[in-house]
Short mmCIF file of C-alpha atoms and ligand atoms in Angstrom, two decimals:
data_model
loop_
_atom_site.label_atom_id
_atom_site.label_comp_id
_atom_site.label_asym_id
_atom_site.label_seq_id
_atom_site.Cartn_x
_atom_site.Cartn_y
_atom_site.Cartn_z
CA MET A 1 0.00 0.00 0.00
CA VAL A 2 1.12 3.55 -0.76
CA GLU A 3 2.13 5.63 2.24
CA ILE A 4 -0.38 8.38 3.12
CA LEU A 5 0.88 11.00 5.58
CA PRO A 6 -0.67 14.12 7.12
CA PRO A 7 1.18 17.34 6.19
CA SER A 8 3.71 17.41 9.06
CA ASP A 9 7.08 19.13 8.59
CA ALA A 10 8.69 15.69 8.37
CA ALA A 11 6.24 14.50 5.71
CA ILE A 12 6.76 17.68 3.65
CA ALA A 13 10.54 17.23 3.88
CA ALA A 14 10.26 13.59 2.83
CA ALA A 15 7.99 14.51 -0.08
CA ALA A 16 10.42 17.23 -1.22
CA ASP A 17 13.33 14.75 -1.11
CA LEU A 18 11.32 12.27 -3.19
CA LEU A 19 10.49 14.95 -5.79
CA ARG A 20 14.15 15.99 -6.05
CA ALA A 21 15.04 12.32 -6.51
CA GLY A 22 12.68 12.11 -9.51
CA GLU A 23 9.85 10.28 -7.73
CA LEU A 24 6.12 11.02 -7.95
CA VAL A 25 4.34 12.51 -4.93
CA ALA A 26 0.63 13.29 -4.71
CA PHE A 27 -0.42 16.28 -2.65
CA ALA A 28 -3.47 18.38 -1.87
CA THR A 29 -4.01 21.82 -3.33
CA GLU A 30 -7.04 24.07 -2.91
CA THR A 31 -8.38 22.83 -6.28
CA VAL A 32 -7.84 19.05 -6.56
CA TYR A 33 -5.10 16.60 -5.54
CA GLY A 34 -2.07 16.88 -7.84
CA LEU A 35 0.36 14.21 -8.98
CA GLY A 36 3.69 16.00 -8.59
CA ALA A 37 7.00 15.52 -10.37
CA ASP A 38 10.12 17.65 -10.80
CA GLY A 39 9.23 19.66 -13.90
CA GLY A 40 12.88 20.10 -14.82
CA ASN A 41 13.64 16.38 -14.79
CA ASP A 42 12.76 14.65 -18.08
CA ALA A 43 12.77 11.17 -16.58
CA ALA A 44 10.46 12.21 -13.74
CA VAL A 45 8.07 13.95 -16.17
CA ALA A 46 8.06 10.86 -18.41
CA ARG A 47 7.22 8.74 -15.35
CA LEU A 48 4.33 11.09 -14.55
CA TYR A 49 2.80 10.83 -18.06
CA ALA A 50 3.15 7.05 -17.86
CA ALA A 51 1.62 6.81 -14.37
CA LYS A 52 -1.50 8.68 -15.51
CA GLY A 53 -1.62 7.17 -18.99
CA ARG A 54 -1.72 10.79 -20.18
CA PRO A 55 -0.98 11.59 -23.84
CA ARG A 56 2.29 13.46 -24.14
CA PHE A 57 0.73 16.16 -26.30
CA ASN A 58 -1.22 17.39 -23.27
CA PRO A 59 1.11 19.90 -21.51
CA LEU A 60 1.43 20.11 -17.73
CA ILE A 61 1.04 22.99 -15.29
CA ALA A 62 4.16 23.80 -13.23
CA HIS A 63 3.58 24.94 -9.65
CA LEU A 64 5.78 27.45 -7.84
CA PRO A 65 5.76 28.88 -4.31
CA ASP A 66 5.56 32.57 -5.27
CA SER A 67 5.39 35.00 -8.19
CA ASP A 68 9.14 35.72 -8.13
CA ALA A 69 9.79 32.06 -8.82
CA VAL A 70 7.22 32.15 -11.63
CA TRP A 71 8.93 35.00 -13.51
CA ARG A 72 12.13 32.92 -13.70
CA HIS A 73 10.24 30.47 -15.94
CA GLY A 74 7.58 32.54 -17.68
CA GLU A 75 7.95 35.87 -19.46
CA ALA A 76 6.19 38.56 -17.40
CA ASN A 77 4.01 41.11 -19.22
CA PRO A 78 1.35 43.59 -18.08
CA LEU A 79 -1.51 41.08 -18.38
CA ALA A 80 0.41 38.45 -16.41
CA THR A 81 1.53 40.79 -13.66
CA ALA A 82 -1.96 42.27 -13.22
CA LEU A 83 -3.55 38.82 -12.86
CA ALA A 84 -0.72 37.56 -10.65
CA ALA A 85 -1.01 40.56 -8.32
CA ARG A 86 -4.74 40.04 -7.91
CA PHE A 87 -5.12 36.25 -7.85
CA TRP A 88 -1.86 34.62 -6.67
CA PRO A 89 -1.56 32.63 -4.61
CA GLY A 90 -4.77 31.05 -5.87
CA PRO A 91 -6.60 28.84 -8.37
CA LEU A 92 -5.38 30.61 -11.53
CA THR A 93 -2.93 29.22 -14.10
CA LEU A 94 -1.25 31.57 -16.58
CA VAL A 95 0.10 30.41 -19.94
CA MET A 96 3.19 32.49 -20.73
CA ALA A 97 6.16 32.42 -23.06
CA HIS A 98 8.73 30.03 -21.59
CA ARG A 99 12.05 31.69 -20.78
CA GLY A 100 14.83 29.79 -22.53
CA ASP A 101 16.78 29.25 -19.34
CA GLY A 102 13.66 28.60 -17.31
CA GLY A 103 14.18 24.94 -16.63
CA ILE A 104 10.80 23.44 -17.39
CA SER A 105 11.37 20.35 -19.46
CA PRO A 106 10.17 20.39 -23.10
CA LEU A 107 8.32 17.17 -22.32
CA ALA A 108 6.34 18.97 -19.59
CA ARG A 109 5.51 21.70 -22.13
CA ALA A 110 4.57 19.15 -24.80
CA GLY A 111 7.20 20.79 -26.97
CA LEU A 112 5.54 24.22 -26.90
CA GLU A 113 7.41 27.53 -26.56
CA THR A 114 4.92 28.42 -23.85
CA CYS A 115 4.44 27.10 -20.33
CA ALA A 116 1.56 27.03 -17.85
CA LEU A 117 2.41 28.29 -14.35
CA ARG A 118 0.53 28.61 -11.07
CA VAL A 119 1.12 29.63 -7.46
CA PRO A 120 -1.35 27.59 -5.41
CA ALA A 121 -2.98 29.04 -2.28
CA SER A 122 -2.83 25.82 -0.25
CA ALA A 123 -0.31 26.34 2.58
CA THR A 124 0.69 22.67 2.42
CA ALA A 125 1.30 22.81 -1.30
CA ARG A 126 3.37 25.96 -0.99
CA ALA A 127 5.44 24.50 1.86
CA LEU A 128 6.16 21.50 -0.35
CA LEU A 129 7.06 23.70 -3.34
CA THR A 130 9.38 25.80 -1.20
CA ALA A 131 11.07 22.71 0.24
CA ALA A 132 11.41 21.06 -3.18
CA GLY A 133 13.00 24.16 -4.73
CA ARG A 134 11.93 23.00 -8.19
CA PRO A 135 9.02 23.78 -10.50
CA VAL A 136 6.65 20.93 -9.69
CA VAL A 137 4.38 19.80 -12.52
CA ALA A 138 1.19 18.44 -11.03
CA PRO A 139 -1.81 17.41 -13.12
CA SER A 140 -4.75 15.92 -11.27
CA ALA A 141 -3.74 12.71 -9.48
CA ASN A 142 -6.02 10.31 -11.38
CA PRO A 143 -5.67 7.98 -14.34
CA SER A 144 -6.10 10.00 -17.55
CA GLU A 145 -9.72 10.79 -18.49
CA GLY A 146 -11.00 9.72 -15.08
CA ILE A 147 -12.73 11.61 -12.30
CA SER A 148 -10.40 14.08 -10.56
CA PRO A 149 -9.45 13.35 -6.93
CA THR A 150 -10.50 15.70 -4.15
CA ARG A 151 -9.50 13.41 -1.26
CA ALA A 152 -6.42 11.31 -0.54
CA ASP A 153 -8.39 8.07 -0.75
CA HIS A 154 -9.42 8.93 -4.34
CA VAL A 155 -5.71 9.14 -5.20
CA ALA A 156 -4.90 5.88 -3.43
CA ALA A 157 -7.75 4.09 -5.23
CA GLY A 158 -6.79 5.40 -8.67
CA LEU A 159 -3.00 5.54 -8.65
CA GLY A 160 -1.94 3.97 -5.34
CA ASP A 161 0.83 1.70 -6.57
CA ARG A 162 2.27 4.34 -8.92
CA VAL A 163 2.92 7.05 -6.32
CA ALA A 164 5.75 7.13 -3.77
CA LEU A 165 3.80 9.13 -1.17
CA ILE A 166 0.46 10.92 -0.73
CA ILE A 167 0.28 14.05 1.43
CA ASP A 168 -3.24 14.00 2.89
CA ASP A 169 -4.47 17.50 3.67
CA GLY A 170 -8.16 16.61 3.79
CA PRO A 171 -10.82 17.41 1.18
CA CYS A 172 -9.93 20.10 -1.38
CA PRO A 173 -11.92 23.27 -0.58
CA ILE A 174 -12.55 24.39 -4.18
CA GLY A 175 -12.90 21.00 -5.84
CA VAL A 176 -12.46 21.88 -9.53
CA GLU A 177 -9.19 22.54 -11.38
CA SER A 178 -7.64 25.99 -11.75
CA THR A 179 -8.83 28.55 -14.25
CA VAL A 180 -6.37 28.65 -17.18
CA VAL A 181 -5.75 31.96 -18.98
CA ASP A 182 -3.39 32.42 -21.92
CA VAL A 183 -1.62 35.79 -21.64
CA THR A 184 0.88 35.28 -24.48
CA GLY A 185 -1.09 37.28 -27.05
CA PRO A 186 -2.34 40.87 -27.17
CA ALA A 187 -5.73 39.70 -25.88
CA PRO A 188 -6.09 37.34 -22.89
CA ARG A 189 -7.86 34.05 -23.60
CA LEU A 190 -9.77 31.85 -21.18
CA LEU A 191 -8.68 28.25 -21.85
CA ARG A 192 -10.41 26.54 -18.91
CA PRO A 193 -13.06 27.92 -16.53
CA GLY A 194 -12.48 27.62 -12.79
CA ALA A 195 -13.00 29.38 -9.47
CA ILE A 196 -11.46 32.59 -10.81
CA THR A 197 -14.34 33.40 -13.13
CA ALA A 198 -14.30 35.05 -16.55
CA ALA A 199 -16.03 38.04 -14.96
CA MET A 200 -13.25 38.41 -12.35
CA ILE A 201 -10.55 38.23 -15.03
CA ALA A 202 -12.31 40.67 -17.33
CA GLU A 203 -12.81 43.12 -14.47
CA THR A 204 -9.15 42.92 -13.43
CA LEU A 205 -7.88 43.49 -16.96
CA GLY A 206 -10.51 46.04 -17.93
CA VAL A 207 -11.66 44.07 -20.98
CA PRO A 208 -15.14 42.84 -21.94
CA GLU A 209 -15.86 39.34 -20.69
CA SER A 210 -16.82 38.18 -24.20
CA SER A 211 -13.31 39.00 -25.46
CA LEU A 212 -11.85 36.24 -23.26
CA HIS A 213 -13.60 33.61 -25.33
CA GLY A 214 -11.91 34.43 -28.63
CA ASP A 215 -13.66 34.95 -31.91
CA LYS A 216 -16.51 32.51 -31.51
CA GLY A 217 -17.78 33.75 -28.15
CA GLY A 218 -19.58 31.37 -25.82
CA GLY A 219 -17.30 28.63 -24.58
CA ALA A 220 -13.63 28.59 -23.74
CA VAL A 221 -11.04 28.60 -26.53
CA ARG A 222 -9.51 25.22 -27.37
CA ALA A 223 -6.14 24.61 -25.79
CA PRO A 224 -3.59 21.99 -26.76
CA GLY A 225 -4.51 18.84 -24.98
CA MET A 226 -7.88 20.15 -23.86
CA LEU A 227 -9.55 16.80 -24.32
CA ARG A 228 -13.19 16.49 -25.08
CA ARG A 229 -13.65 13.44 -22.85
CA HIS A 230 -12.24 14.02 -19.41
CA TYR A 231 -13.23 13.79 -15.76
CA ALA A 232 -15.36 10.80 -16.71
CA PRO A 233 -16.94 8.17 -14.48
CA GLY A 234 -17.19 4.55 -15.68
CA LYS A 235 -20.97 4.87 -16.00
CA PRO A 236 -22.61 6.94 -18.74
CA LEU A 237 -23.63 10.43 -17.66
CA ARG A 238 -26.96 12.05 -18.66
CA LEU A 239 -26.93 15.83 -18.25
CA ASN A 240 -29.71 18.36 -17.62
CA ALA A 241 -31.89 15.64 -16.13
CA VAL A 242 -34.70 17.33 -14.20
CA ALA A 243 -35.60 13.92 -12.75
CA PRO A 244 -33.90 10.52 -12.65
CA ARG A 245 -35.24 7.58 -14.61
CA PRO A 246 -35.66 4.13 -13.07
CA GLY A 247 -32.28 2.41 -12.72
CA GLU A 248 -30.28 5.64 -12.75
CA ALA A 249 -28.30 7.17 -9.91
CA TYR A 250 -29.09 10.88 -9.49
CA LEU A 251 -26.80 13.83 -8.85
CA GLY A 252 -29.18 16.61 -7.92
CA TRP A 253 -29.14 20.35 -7.32
CA GLY A 254 -31.07 21.73 -4.36
CA ALA A 255 -33.87 19.56 -2.96
CA LEU A 256 -33.97 16.00 -4.32
CA PRO A 257 -36.99 14.53 -6.14
CA ALA A 258 -38.37 11.24 -4.88
CA HIS A 259 -36.33 8.42 -6.42
CA ASP A 260 -36.13 4.68 -5.89
CA GLY A 261 -32.33 4.52 -6.18
CA PRO A 262 -29.15 6.38 -5.20
CA ALA A 263 -29.68 10.14 -5.13
CA ILE A 264 -27.53 12.87 -3.68
CA SER A 265 -27.58 16.66 -3.96
CA LEU A 266 -24.52 18.70 -4.97
CA SER A 267 -25.89 21.33 -2.60
CA LEU A 268 -29.20 21.10 -0.78
CA THR A 269 -29.11 24.88 -0.31
CA ALA A 270 -28.24 25.53 -3.99
CA ASP A 271 -24.81 26.95 -3.08
CA ILE A 272 -22.63 26.82 -6.21
CA ALA A 273 -19.29 26.81 -4.33
CA GLU A 274 -20.47 23.91 -2.18
CA ALA A 275 -21.53 22.11 -5.35
CA ALA A 276 -18.06 22.52 -6.89
CA ALA A 277 -16.40 21.19 -3.74
CA ASN A 278 -18.73 18.16 -3.79
CA LEU A 279 -18.72 17.47 -7.54
CA PHE A 280 -15.91 14.96 -8.01
CA ALA A 281 -16.35 13.17 -4.65
CA MET A 282 -20.05 12.64 -5.42
CA LEU A 283 -19.28 11.41 -8.95
CA HIS A 284 -16.78 8.94 -7.42
CA ARG A 285 -19.48 7.79 -4.98
CA LEU A 286 -22.27 7.38 -7.51
CA ASP A 287 -19.90 5.65 -9.94
CA ALA A 288 -19.06 3.06 -7.27
CA GLY A 289 -22.66 2.51 -6.16
CA ALA A 290 -25.85 1.08 -7.68
CA GLY A 291 -27.39 2.31 -10.95
CA SER A 292 -26.56 1.75 -14.60
CA ALA A 293 -26.06 5.44 -15.40
CA ILE A 294 -25.72 8.77 -13.59
CA ALA A 295 -28.28 11.46 -14.31
CA VAL A 296 -27.24 15.00 -13.39
CA ALA A 297 -29.60 17.90 -12.66
CA PRO A 298 -29.26 21.18 -14.60
CA ILE A 299 -26.65 23.31 -12.82
CA PRO A 300 -26.77 27.13 -13.06
CA GLU A 301 -23.97 28.67 -15.12
CA SER A 302 -23.22 31.53 -12.70
CA GLY A 303 -19.92 31.79 -10.80
CA LEU A 304 -18.35 28.37 -10.34
CA GLY A 305 -21.24 26.91 -12.34
CA ALA A 306 -19.33 27.57 -15.59
CA ALA A 307 -16.48 25.35 -14.33
CA ILE A 308 -18.88 22.66 -13.08
CA ASN A 309 -20.75 22.55 -16.40
CA ASP A 310 -17.48 22.49 -18.36
CA ARG A 311 -16.34 19.41 -16.38
CA LEU A 312 -19.75 17.73 -16.68
CA ARG A 313 -19.90 18.24 -20.47
CA ARG A 314 -16.48 16.59 -20.87
CA ALA A 315 -17.37 13.82 -18.45
CA ALA A 316 -20.49 13.05 -20.50
CA GLN A 317 -18.57 12.55 -23.76
CA PRO A 318 -18.97 8.96 -24.96
CA ARG A 319 -15.91 6.77 -24.53
CA ASP A 320 -15.59 6.09 -28.28
CA GLU A 321 -15.11 9.81 -29.09
CA MET A 322 -12.14 9.99 -31.42
CA SER A 323 -10.63 13.27 -30.28
CA ASN A 324 -9.38 13.09 -26.79
CA ASP A 325 -6.62 14.62 -24.78
CA GLY A 326 -6.82 12.92 -21.42
CA GLY A 327 -5.63 14.32 -18.20
P1 LIG B 401 -4.33 19.57 -16.09
O1 LIG B 401 -4.85 18.48 -16.97
O2 LIG B 401 -5.21 19.91 -14.94
O3 LIG B 401 -2.91 19.37 -15.71
O4 LIG B 401 -4.38 20.90 -16.95
C1 LIG B 401 -3.45 21.17 -17.91
C2 LIG B 401 -4.12 21.98 -18.94
O5 LIG B 401 -3.46 23.24 -19.00
C3 LIG B 401 -3.95 21.34 -20.31
O6 LIG B 401 -5.06 20.56 -20.65
C4 LIG B 401 -3.79 22.51 -21.23
O7 LIG B 401 -5.01 22.82 -21.81
C5 LIG B 401 -3.36 23.65 -20.34
N1 LIG B 401 -1.98 23.97 -20.67
C6 LIG B 401 -0.87 23.55 -20.06
N2 LIG B 401 0.23 24.04 -20.66
C7 LIG B 401 -0.21 24.81 -21.66
C8 LIG B 401 0.42 25.60 -22.65
N3 LIG B 401 1.75 25.71 -22.73
N4 LIG B 401 -0.37 26.24 -23.54
C9 LIG B 401 -1.71 26.16 -23.46
N5 LIG B 401 -2.36 25.42 -22.55
C10 LIG B 401 -1.64 24.76 -21.66
MG1 LIG B 402 -6.98 16.26 -14.92
#
C-alpha cells in the first residue's frame, strides 16, 4: 500500500526529497489533488505521463511557491503581472512564453514555446514547493480521463501503486481545477473555466468578458490537450436531467426529487461553491454505487457553475469519441 501521511514538517521534507530524486508525490491543493514531479527532470516527467496514462501532447502545469519564482520560468508582461497581483496565490494558471533558461522540461511543455504556471494558495502545497525548490508539474492525481481526486483516498484508489507518497491535507476546498488563462497574445484568452471566473478576469484586466472567449464567443477557446472526454466516471452520464429515470443514480441540485435509487444533492441549499467542492467526490461515490447510469440535474452557469458545467460536459462525452486529450 502507498504511504499516506498528514502534512507534518517531516512529511513535507520527505515529499520534497522524493520529488528531487525524480519520484512522484501526490499532494493536496485548494483545487484538486495533484500528482507532482520535478518539472525540470525529463525522466520524472516521463514517469508522470506514464503513471496517468496521459498523452504526451497534453502539456502540464508547473507549480511554484511565489510570483518571483514564476517569472524565472515565464515571461512577465502587463496582463500576467496584473492577474498575478490580484489572484496569486490562488486557483489561476497563466500560460506564458517560456524563458529559454527557465528549466521546465520540453516534455512537460509538450514541446511548446509556452508554459503554464501557477502559485497555489494551499499552505501545504506551498510549503512542499518551497522545500522542493523546483518547479513541480502536477496534473490531477487520477488515471487520464478519469474523475479528478478531491480526497487522498481517491488518489490511493486510482494511482496507489504508482505514487511514492500521498500528502493528505483533507478534502480540497474548491474541488475543480484551476482557471487557465493564456496571456501570451495581445488579448487574454480563457482556456479553462475555474474558481477565478471570466467576470473576475475581465474586471481585473478592464476588458469585456466576451473578449476572453476568442472569436466565436460562448465557450472557452480550445487549448492543446484540452480533451473532449475528461473527468469521466465509468458509467454513462446524462446531463440536464430534471428527474432521474428508473435504474439511474441521481446527482441533484437543491432539494432531491423522490427516487427509488441512489440520489444525492450537490448542494441542498443551492450553493454553487459547495456544489463545486462536492462534484468529483459525489461522482466517485455514484460511480461506485448502484445504478446503470448517472443522471445530473441542470446546474446554473453563474460563478463556479461555468467550471462545473465544463467538467460535466467533458465527463459526459462517450468513450468512443475519437478526439481526446486525457488528463
Ligand atoms: P491539467 O490536466 O489539470 O494538468 O491541466 C493542464 C491543462 O493546461 C492542459 O489541458 C492545457 O489545456 C493547459 N496547458 C498547459 N500548458 C499549456 C500551454 N503551454 N499552452 C496552453 N495550454 C496549456
Ligand atoms: Mg486532470
